[in-house]
Short mmCIF file of C-alpha atoms in Angstrom, two decimals:
data_model
loop_
_atom_site.label_atom_id
_atom_site.label_comp_id
_atom_site.label_asym_id
_atom_site.label_seq_id
_atom_site.Cartn_x
_atom_site.Cartn_y
_atom_site.Cartn_z
CA MET A 191 64.09 29.95 -28.51
CA ASN A 192 64.21 30.69 -24.70
CA LYS A 193 67.38 32.81 -23.79
CA PHE A 194 69.04 32.09 -20.57
CA GLU A 195 72.14 33.96 -19.38
CA ILE A 196 74.15 31.06 -17.57
CA LEU A 197 74.40 27.43 -18.08
CA VAL A 198 75.89 25.50 -15.08
CA THR A 199 76.85 21.85 -15.47
CA GLY A 200 77.04 19.80 -12.11
CA ALA A 201 74.16 21.64 -10.81
CA ALA A 202 73.16 19.08 -8.52
CA GLY A 203 76.84 18.78 -6.99
CA PHE A 204 78.19 20.39 -4.09
CA ILE A 205 79.85 23.37 -5.75
CA GLY A 206 77.10 23.48 -8.35
CA PHE A 207 74.39 23.88 -6.05
CA HIS A 208 75.84 26.65 -4.20
CA LEU A 209 76.80 28.48 -7.12
CA CYS A 210 73.02 27.93 -8.64
CA ARG A 211 71.73 29.17 -5.44
CA LYS A 212 73.88 32.30 -5.33
CA LEU A 213 73.04 33.00 -9.01
CA LEU A 214 69.37 32.84 -8.32
CA ARG A 215 69.68 35.20 -5.51
CA GLU A 216 71.50 37.55 -7.92
CA ASN A 217 68.52 37.45 -10.18
CA LYS A 218 70.32 35.44 -12.91
CA SER A 219 68.64 33.19 -15.35
CA ILE A 220 70.06 29.60 -15.31
CA ILE A 221 70.11 26.40 -17.01
CA GLY A 222 71.21 23.69 -14.53
CA ILE A 223 72.70 20.34 -16.11
CA ASP A 224 73.45 17.32 -14.33
CA ASN A 225 73.33 13.37 -14.83
CA ILE A 226 72.58 12.50 -11.16
CA ASN A 227 75.01 9.52 -11.21
CA ASN A 228 75.39 7.22 -8.39
CA TYR A 229 79.14 7.77 -7.45
CA TYR A 230 77.46 8.98 -4.15
CA ASP A 231 74.00 8.99 -2.66
CA PRO A 232 71.72 10.45 -5.45
CA GLU A 233 69.30 11.54 -2.75
CA LEU A 234 71.73 14.22 -1.55
CA LYS A 235 71.86 15.43 -5.09
CA TYR A 236 68.14 15.60 -5.31
CA ALA A 237 67.79 17.33 -1.97
CA ARG A 238 69.98 19.89 -3.33
CA LEU A 239 67.91 20.32 -6.32
CA ASN A 240 64.85 20.37 -4.32
CA GLN A 241 66.05 23.38 -2.56
CA LEU A 242 66.78 25.19 -5.85
CA ASN A 243 63.65 24.31 -7.32
CA THR A 244 61.76 25.52 -4.14
CA TYR A 245 63.65 28.88 -4.01
CA ALA A 246 63.05 29.50 -7.70
CA GLU A 247 59.27 28.71 -7.42
CA ASN A 248 58.73 30.70 -4.21
CA SER A 249 60.64 33.80 -5.67
CA SER A 250 59.63 33.63 -9.22
CA LYS A 251 63.44 33.36 -10.41
CA LYS A 252 64.20 31.83 -13.96
CA TRP A 253 65.57 28.31 -13.52
CA ILE A 254 65.22 25.13 -15.48
CA PHE A 255 66.99 21.81 -15.07
CA HIS A 256 68.13 19.16 -17.24
CA LYS A 257 68.94 15.73 -16.50
CA ALA A 258 71.85 15.06 -18.91
CA ASN A 259 75.31 13.56 -19.62
CA LEU A 260 77.95 15.73 -20.96
CA GLU A 261 78.86 12.82 -22.98
CA ASP A 262 75.50 12.89 -24.79
CA ILE A 263 76.46 15.73 -27.79
CA GLU A 264 72.92 15.58 -29.38
CA THR A 265 71.13 16.52 -26.02
CA LEU A 266 73.89 19.25 -25.27
CA GLN A 267 73.39 20.71 -28.54
CA GLY A 268 69.71 20.73 -28.35
CA ILE A 269 69.98 22.60 -24.88
CA PHE A 270 72.55 25.21 -26.37
CA SER A 271 70.29 25.73 -29.29
CA GLU A 272 67.31 26.25 -27.47
CA TYR A 273 68.60 28.41 -24.53
CA ARG A 274 71.69 30.13 -26.27
CA PRO A 275 73.47 30.86 -22.88
CA LYS A 276 76.26 33.64 -22.85
CA ILE A 277 78.21 32.27 -19.99
CA VAL A 278 79.12 28.57 -19.28
CA ILE A 279 80.32 27.25 -16.09
CA ASN A 280 81.45 23.79 -16.03
CA LEU A 281 81.46 22.11 -12.70
CA ALA A 282 80.46 18.75 -13.82
CA ALA A 283 83.19 15.94 -13.65
CA GLN A 284 83.90 12.44 -12.27
CA ALA A 285 85.37 13.33 -9.16
CA GLY A 286 87.50 11.74 -6.53
CA VAL A 287 91.13 10.69 -6.77
CA ARG A 288 91.08 7.23 -5.25
CA TYR A 289 87.95 6.36 -7.14
CA SER A 290 89.91 6.90 -10.54
CA LEU A 291 92.14 3.59 -9.49
CA GLU A 292 88.85 1.62 -9.66
CA ASN A 293 87.11 3.06 -12.54
CA PRO A 294 89.29 4.86 -14.85
CA LEU A 295 86.92 4.93 -17.68
CA ALA A 296 84.49 7.04 -15.85
CA TYR A 297 87.13 9.88 -15.84
CA ILE A 298 87.90 9.66 -19.53
CA ASN A 299 84.15 9.60 -20.43
CA SER A 300 82.99 12.42 -18.29
CA ASN A 301 86.09 14.47 -17.84
CA ILE A 302 87.65 14.34 -21.25
CA LEU A 303 84.71 13.43 -23.83
CA GLY A 304 82.23 15.27 -21.89
CA PHE A 305 84.68 18.45 -21.75
CA VAL A 306 85.06 18.30 -25.33
CA ASN A 307 81.38 18.16 -26.24
CA LEU A 308 80.87 21.37 -23.98
CA LEU A 309 83.60 23.19 -25.83
CA GLU A 310 82.08 22.16 -29.04
CA CYS A 311 78.73 23.70 -28.07
CA CYS A 312 80.53 26.81 -27.11
CA LYS A 313 82.17 26.86 -30.19
CA ASN A 314 78.86 26.14 -32.47
CA PHE A 315 76.64 28.34 -30.17
CA PRO A 316 79.44 31.17 -29.21
CA VAL A 317 79.46 32.18 -25.64
CA GLU A 318 81.15 35.38 -23.97
CA ASN A 319 82.65 33.66 -21.00
CA PHE A 320 83.79 29.87 -20.43
CA LEU A 321 84.78 28.87 -16.76
CA TYR A 322 85.51 25.49 -15.63
CA ALA A 323 86.73 23.57 -12.44
CA SER A 324 90.18 22.37 -12.60
CA SER A 325 91.78 21.23 -9.37
CA SER A 326 94.92 21.70 -7.26
CA SER A 327 95.58 17.89 -7.76
CA VAL A 328 97.21 19.18 -11.09
CA TYR A 329 100.23 20.05 -9.23
CA GLY A 330 100.88 16.31 -8.69
CA GLY A 331 104.38 15.48 -7.26
CA ASN A 332 105.32 19.12 -6.97
CA THR A 333 106.87 19.81 -3.51
CA LYS A 334 107.75 23.57 -3.90
CA ILE A 335 104.95 25.46 -2.11
CA PRO A 336 103.00 27.33 -2.11
CA PHE A 337 101.76 26.17 -5.51
CA GLU A 338 101.94 28.95 -8.01
CA GLU A 339 100.05 28.71 -11.41
CA ILE A 340 103.51 29.22 -13.33
CA ASN A 341 104.58 26.00 -11.83
CA ALA A 342 105.16 23.09 -14.09
CA VAL A 343 102.23 20.56 -13.84
CA ASP A 344 103.45 17.74 -15.91
CA HIS A 345 103.75 14.92 -13.10
CA PRO A 346 100.25 14.08 -12.22
CA VAL A 347 99.95 11.32 -9.59
CA SER A 348 96.27 10.27 -10.45
CA LEU A 349 94.43 9.72 -13.48
CA TYR A 350 91.78 12.56 -11.94
CA ALA A 351 94.51 14.88 -11.93
CA ALA A 352 95.64 14.05 -15.42
CA THR A 353 92.13 14.64 -16.75
CA LYS A 354 92.11 18.08 -15.05
CA LYS A 355 95.54 18.97 -16.61
CA SER A 356 94.09 17.82 -20.04
CA ASN A 357 91.09 19.98 -19.65
CA GLU A 358 93.28 23.04 -19.48
CA LEU A 359 95.29 21.97 -22.50
CA ILE A 360 92.02 21.42 -24.42
CA ALA A 361 90.46 24.62 -23.16
CA HIS A 362 93.70 26.53 -24.32
CA THR A 363 93.45 24.69 -27.76
CA TYR A 364 89.68 25.93 -28.31
CA SER A 365 90.63 29.44 -27.02
CA HIS A 366 93.17 29.64 -29.65
CA LEU A 367 91.35 28.09 -32.48
CA TYR A 368 87.99 29.65 -31.90
CA LYS A 369 88.55 32.51 -29.48
CA ILE A 370 86.46 31.20 -26.79
CA PRO A 371 87.53 33.24 -23.34
CA SER A 372 88.28 30.25 -20.92
CA THR A 373 89.38 30.37 -17.28
CA GLY A 374 90.35 27.40 -15.45
CA LEU A 375 90.03 27.36 -11.84
CA ARG A 376 92.30 25.31 -9.74
CA LEU A 377 90.19 24.43 -6.66
CA PHE A 378 91.97 23.64 -3.34
CA THR A 379 89.87 21.22 -0.99
CA VAL A 380 86.59 22.96 -0.93
CA TYR A 381 84.39 22.04 2.04
CA GLY A 382 81.34 23.33 3.76
CA PRO A 383 77.44 22.71 4.15
CA TRP A 384 76.00 20.09 1.41
CA GLY A 385 79.38 18.84 0.80
CA ARG A 386 80.49 15.36 -0.83
CA PRO A 387 80.34 12.31 1.34
CA ASP A 388 83.63 11.10 -0.42
CA MET A 389 85.75 14.09 1.20
CA ALA A 390 87.29 13.99 4.36
CA PRO A 391 84.81 16.37 6.40
CA MET A 392 81.74 14.26 5.66
CA ILE A 393 83.69 10.98 6.03
CA PHE A 394 85.15 11.98 9.43
CA ALA A 395 81.77 13.49 10.77
CA LYS A 396 79.84 10.33 9.86
CA ALA A 397 82.55 7.96 11.60
CA ILE A 398 82.92 10.23 14.62
CA LEU A 399 79.07 10.28 15.15
CA SER A 400 78.55 6.61 14.65
CA SER A 401 81.65 5.66 16.79
CA GLU A 402 83.49 4.03 13.76
CA PRO A 403 87.23 4.39 13.14
CA ILE A 404 88.57 6.81 10.65
CA LYS A 405 91.46 6.23 8.58
CA ILE A 406 94.30 8.73 8.83
CA PHE A 407 96.68 8.41 5.83
CA ASN A 408 100.42 8.78 5.87
CA ASP A 409 100.05 8.44 9.76
CA GLY A 410 98.45 11.87 9.75
CA ASP A 411 101.58 13.80 8.28
CA MET A 412 99.47 15.35 5.59
CA LYS A 413 98.18 19.01 5.03
CA ARG A 414 95.29 20.58 3.06
CA ASP A 415 94.56 24.01 2.18
CA PHE A 416 90.95 23.78 3.05
CA THR A 417 88.89 26.33 1.42
CA TYR A 418 85.10 27.29 2.49
CA ILE A 419 82.59 26.99 -0.21
CA ASP A 420 81.29 30.61 0.26
CA ASP A 421 84.58 31.86 -0.67
CA VAL A 422 84.85 29.81 -3.76
CA ILE A 423 81.44 30.68 -4.95
CA GLU A 424 81.97 34.62 -4.46
CA ILE A 425 85.02 34.43 -6.49
CA ILE A 426 83.44 32.45 -9.34
CA PHE A 427 80.61 35.27 -9.25
CA ARG A 428 83.10 38.06 -9.51
CA LEU A 429 84.43 36.14 -12.81
CA LEU A 430 81.12 36.01 -14.56
CA GLU A 431 81.55 39.55 -15.98
CA ASN A 432 85.36 39.19 -16.16
CA PRO A 433 86.19 36.69 -19.07
CA ALA A 434 89.80 35.77 -19.86
CA LYS A 435 91.46 38.32 -22.24
CA PRO A 436 94.69 37.68 -24.33
CA GLU A 437 98.00 38.48 -22.50
CA SER A 438 99.44 41.50 -24.76
CA LYS A 439 102.97 40.97 -23.40
CA PHE A 440 103.01 37.11 -23.65
CA ASN A 441 106.43 35.81 -24.07
CA THR A 442 106.69 32.79 -26.18
CA ASN A 443 110.40 32.31 -25.41
CA PHE A 444 109.30 32.03 -21.77
CA PRO A 445 105.73 31.02 -21.80
CA ASP A 446 103.69 31.20 -18.64
CA SER A 447 101.16 28.26 -19.04
CA SER A 448 98.55 30.01 -16.82
CA GLN A 449 97.96 32.67 -19.71
CA SER A 450 98.46 33.04 -23.51
CA TRP A 451 98.27 35.27 -26.41
CA SER A 452 94.76 33.81 -26.62
CA PRO A 453 91.82 34.79 -24.16
CA TYR A 454 92.87 32.05 -21.61
CA LYS A 455 93.73 32.13 -17.85
CA ILE A 456 94.35 29.81 -15.27
CA TYR A 457 93.80 30.63 -11.39
CA ASN A 458 94.29 29.09 -8.06
CA ILE A 459 91.50 29.34 -5.54
CA GLY A 460 92.64 28.33 -2.20
CA ASN A 461 92.58 29.65 1.52
CA GLY A 462 96.31 30.07 1.32
CA ASN A 463 96.48 28.62 4.97
CA PRO A 464 97.09 25.01 4.94
CA THR A 465 95.98 22.95 8.03
CA SER A 466 97.21 19.58 9.20
CA ILE A 467 94.84 16.59 8.89
CA MET A 468 95.18 16.17 12.68
CA GLU A 469 94.24 19.73 13.40
CA PHE A 470 91.28 19.59 11.30
CA ILE A 471 90.22 16.37 12.86
CA ASN A 472 90.89 18.01 16.53
CA LYS A 473 88.53 21.00 15.51
CA LEU A 474 85.90 18.61 14.05
CA GLU A 475 85.87 16.61 17.42
CA ARG A 476 85.56 19.75 19.33
CA GLU A 477 82.58 21.02 17.41
CA LEU A 478 80.84 17.51 17.32
CA GLY A 479 81.74 17.17 21.11
CA LYS A 480 83.14 13.64 20.62
CA LYS A 481 86.37 12.11 20.21
CA ALA A 482 87.40 10.00 17.14
CA ASN A 483 88.52 6.52 16.99
CA LYS A 484 91.61 7.08 14.93
CA LYS A 485 93.08 4.35 12.68
CA TYR A 486 96.42 5.20 11.04
CA GLU A 487 97.19 3.95 7.53
CA PRO A 488 100.13 4.51 4.89
CA MET A 489 99.89 6.96 2.20
CA GLN A 490 97.36 6.17 -0.45
CA LYS A 491 98.13 6.00 -4.22
CA GLY A 492 97.21 9.05 -6.10
CA ASP A 493 97.36 11.28 -2.81
CA VAL A 494 99.89 14.06 -2.30
CA LYS A 495 101.35 15.16 1.19
CA GLU A 496 100.37 18.70 1.00
CA THR A 497 98.58 21.39 -0.71
CA PHE A 498 99.07 25.18 -0.36
CA SER A 499 97.57 27.78 -2.73
CA ASP A 500 99.31 30.96 -3.67
CA SER A 501 96.07 32.93 -4.63
CA THR A 502 97.95 36.21 -5.40
CA LYS A 503 96.74 36.24 -9.10
CA ILE A 504 93.00 35.80 -8.18
CA LYS A 505 93.33 38.50 -5.51
CA SER A 506 94.70 40.94 -7.98
CA LEU A 507 91.92 40.26 -10.31
CA THR A 508 88.99 40.14 -8.41
CA GLY A 509 89.97 41.96 -5.12
CA TYR A 510 88.79 38.94 -2.92
CA ASP A 511 90.82 38.39 0.19
CA HIS A 512 88.24 37.49 2.85
CA TYR A 513 88.80 33.77 3.20
CA LYS A 514 86.70 32.31 5.99
CA SER A 515 88.51 30.46 9.03
CA LEU A 516 88.62 26.80 9.32
CA ASP A 517 86.81 27.31 12.72
CA TYR A 518 83.94 29.26 11.04
CA GLY A 519 83.80 26.75 8.32
CA ILE A 520 83.75 23.64 10.52
CA THR A 521 81.00 25.35 12.77
CA LYS A 522 78.74 25.98 9.63
CA PHE A 523 79.51 22.46 8.19
CA VAL A 524 78.65 20.62 11.49
CA LYS A 525 75.53 22.67 11.97
CA TRP A 526 74.31 21.60 8.51
CA TYR A 527 75.37 18.11 8.86
CA LYS A 528 73.59 17.36 12.15
CA GLY A 529 70.62 19.03 10.93
CA PHE A 530 70.45 17.17 7.48
CA TYR A 531 71.14 13.60 8.99
CA GLY A 532 68.95 13.92 12.13
CA TYR A 533 71.53 14.14 14.84
CA ASN A 534 70.48 16.06 17.90
#
């Protein structure tokens, strides 16, 4: 049996890659899992993995990667049995709001079945801390802003959002029944270098540099709480040694769904400074040195008009309140994008 400290699912993904790199730099021993599916170009995922492999080899860090599906319970159990991780961070999921309209079963298999399989492994091979990515999309049709963890999230507007809400409910059940310390992270529009090609920064940058039109939905009347990747990673890192604990004063007459009598917590992770899509595009245009060819479209099914995080709770817990500005983030993103895709 080879003991490793931390298991990270979705290790070849955008957030997973950045987290694994941070953990390696902090001398943590890591098992990475990813199925390298073709939802977007697998070459980008392999490029991220190559970065991790090279760094680990050159610095003698303890890192091992398994290509595996969370839906494959036998493979998962074998990995847990061999490495016995004490901390599990689940970042694997079928991502994307719009794609859930086209391929709903991919979300059920990965985000529900895979999630339950992972918790079964945490039950059978007890862990000290289970962290998982939820999403700001769970706020669905809510119009009260900023979004707070105590707000009801019972009206999702996409299947993706529904699966993330389901994750929170399932995690609570396992926390209650098996005392697995579970912390759900409602992430708000994470962006930065090595990002996902299906998200706005990558879509817009590619279109602008290729002189192709960019689709702007709801005629540009939308806002997003863009959150730079380094901020997200720092907060997750601070949560590693801070597993969820039962709330001693939990009021079952007026229950707060972001906490419990069980070791269970939900936190927003967002910049807390929503930006209009038009302002985001303007900043991207300035950094790229080229104007966008804008094509205005109506609101898409599954989208929401605005996201806005109240991050008071996570600040209180971790002390983190140094979110990067959008100017800083876009500069870093564009520098990486031009370099990676060969633009001068």
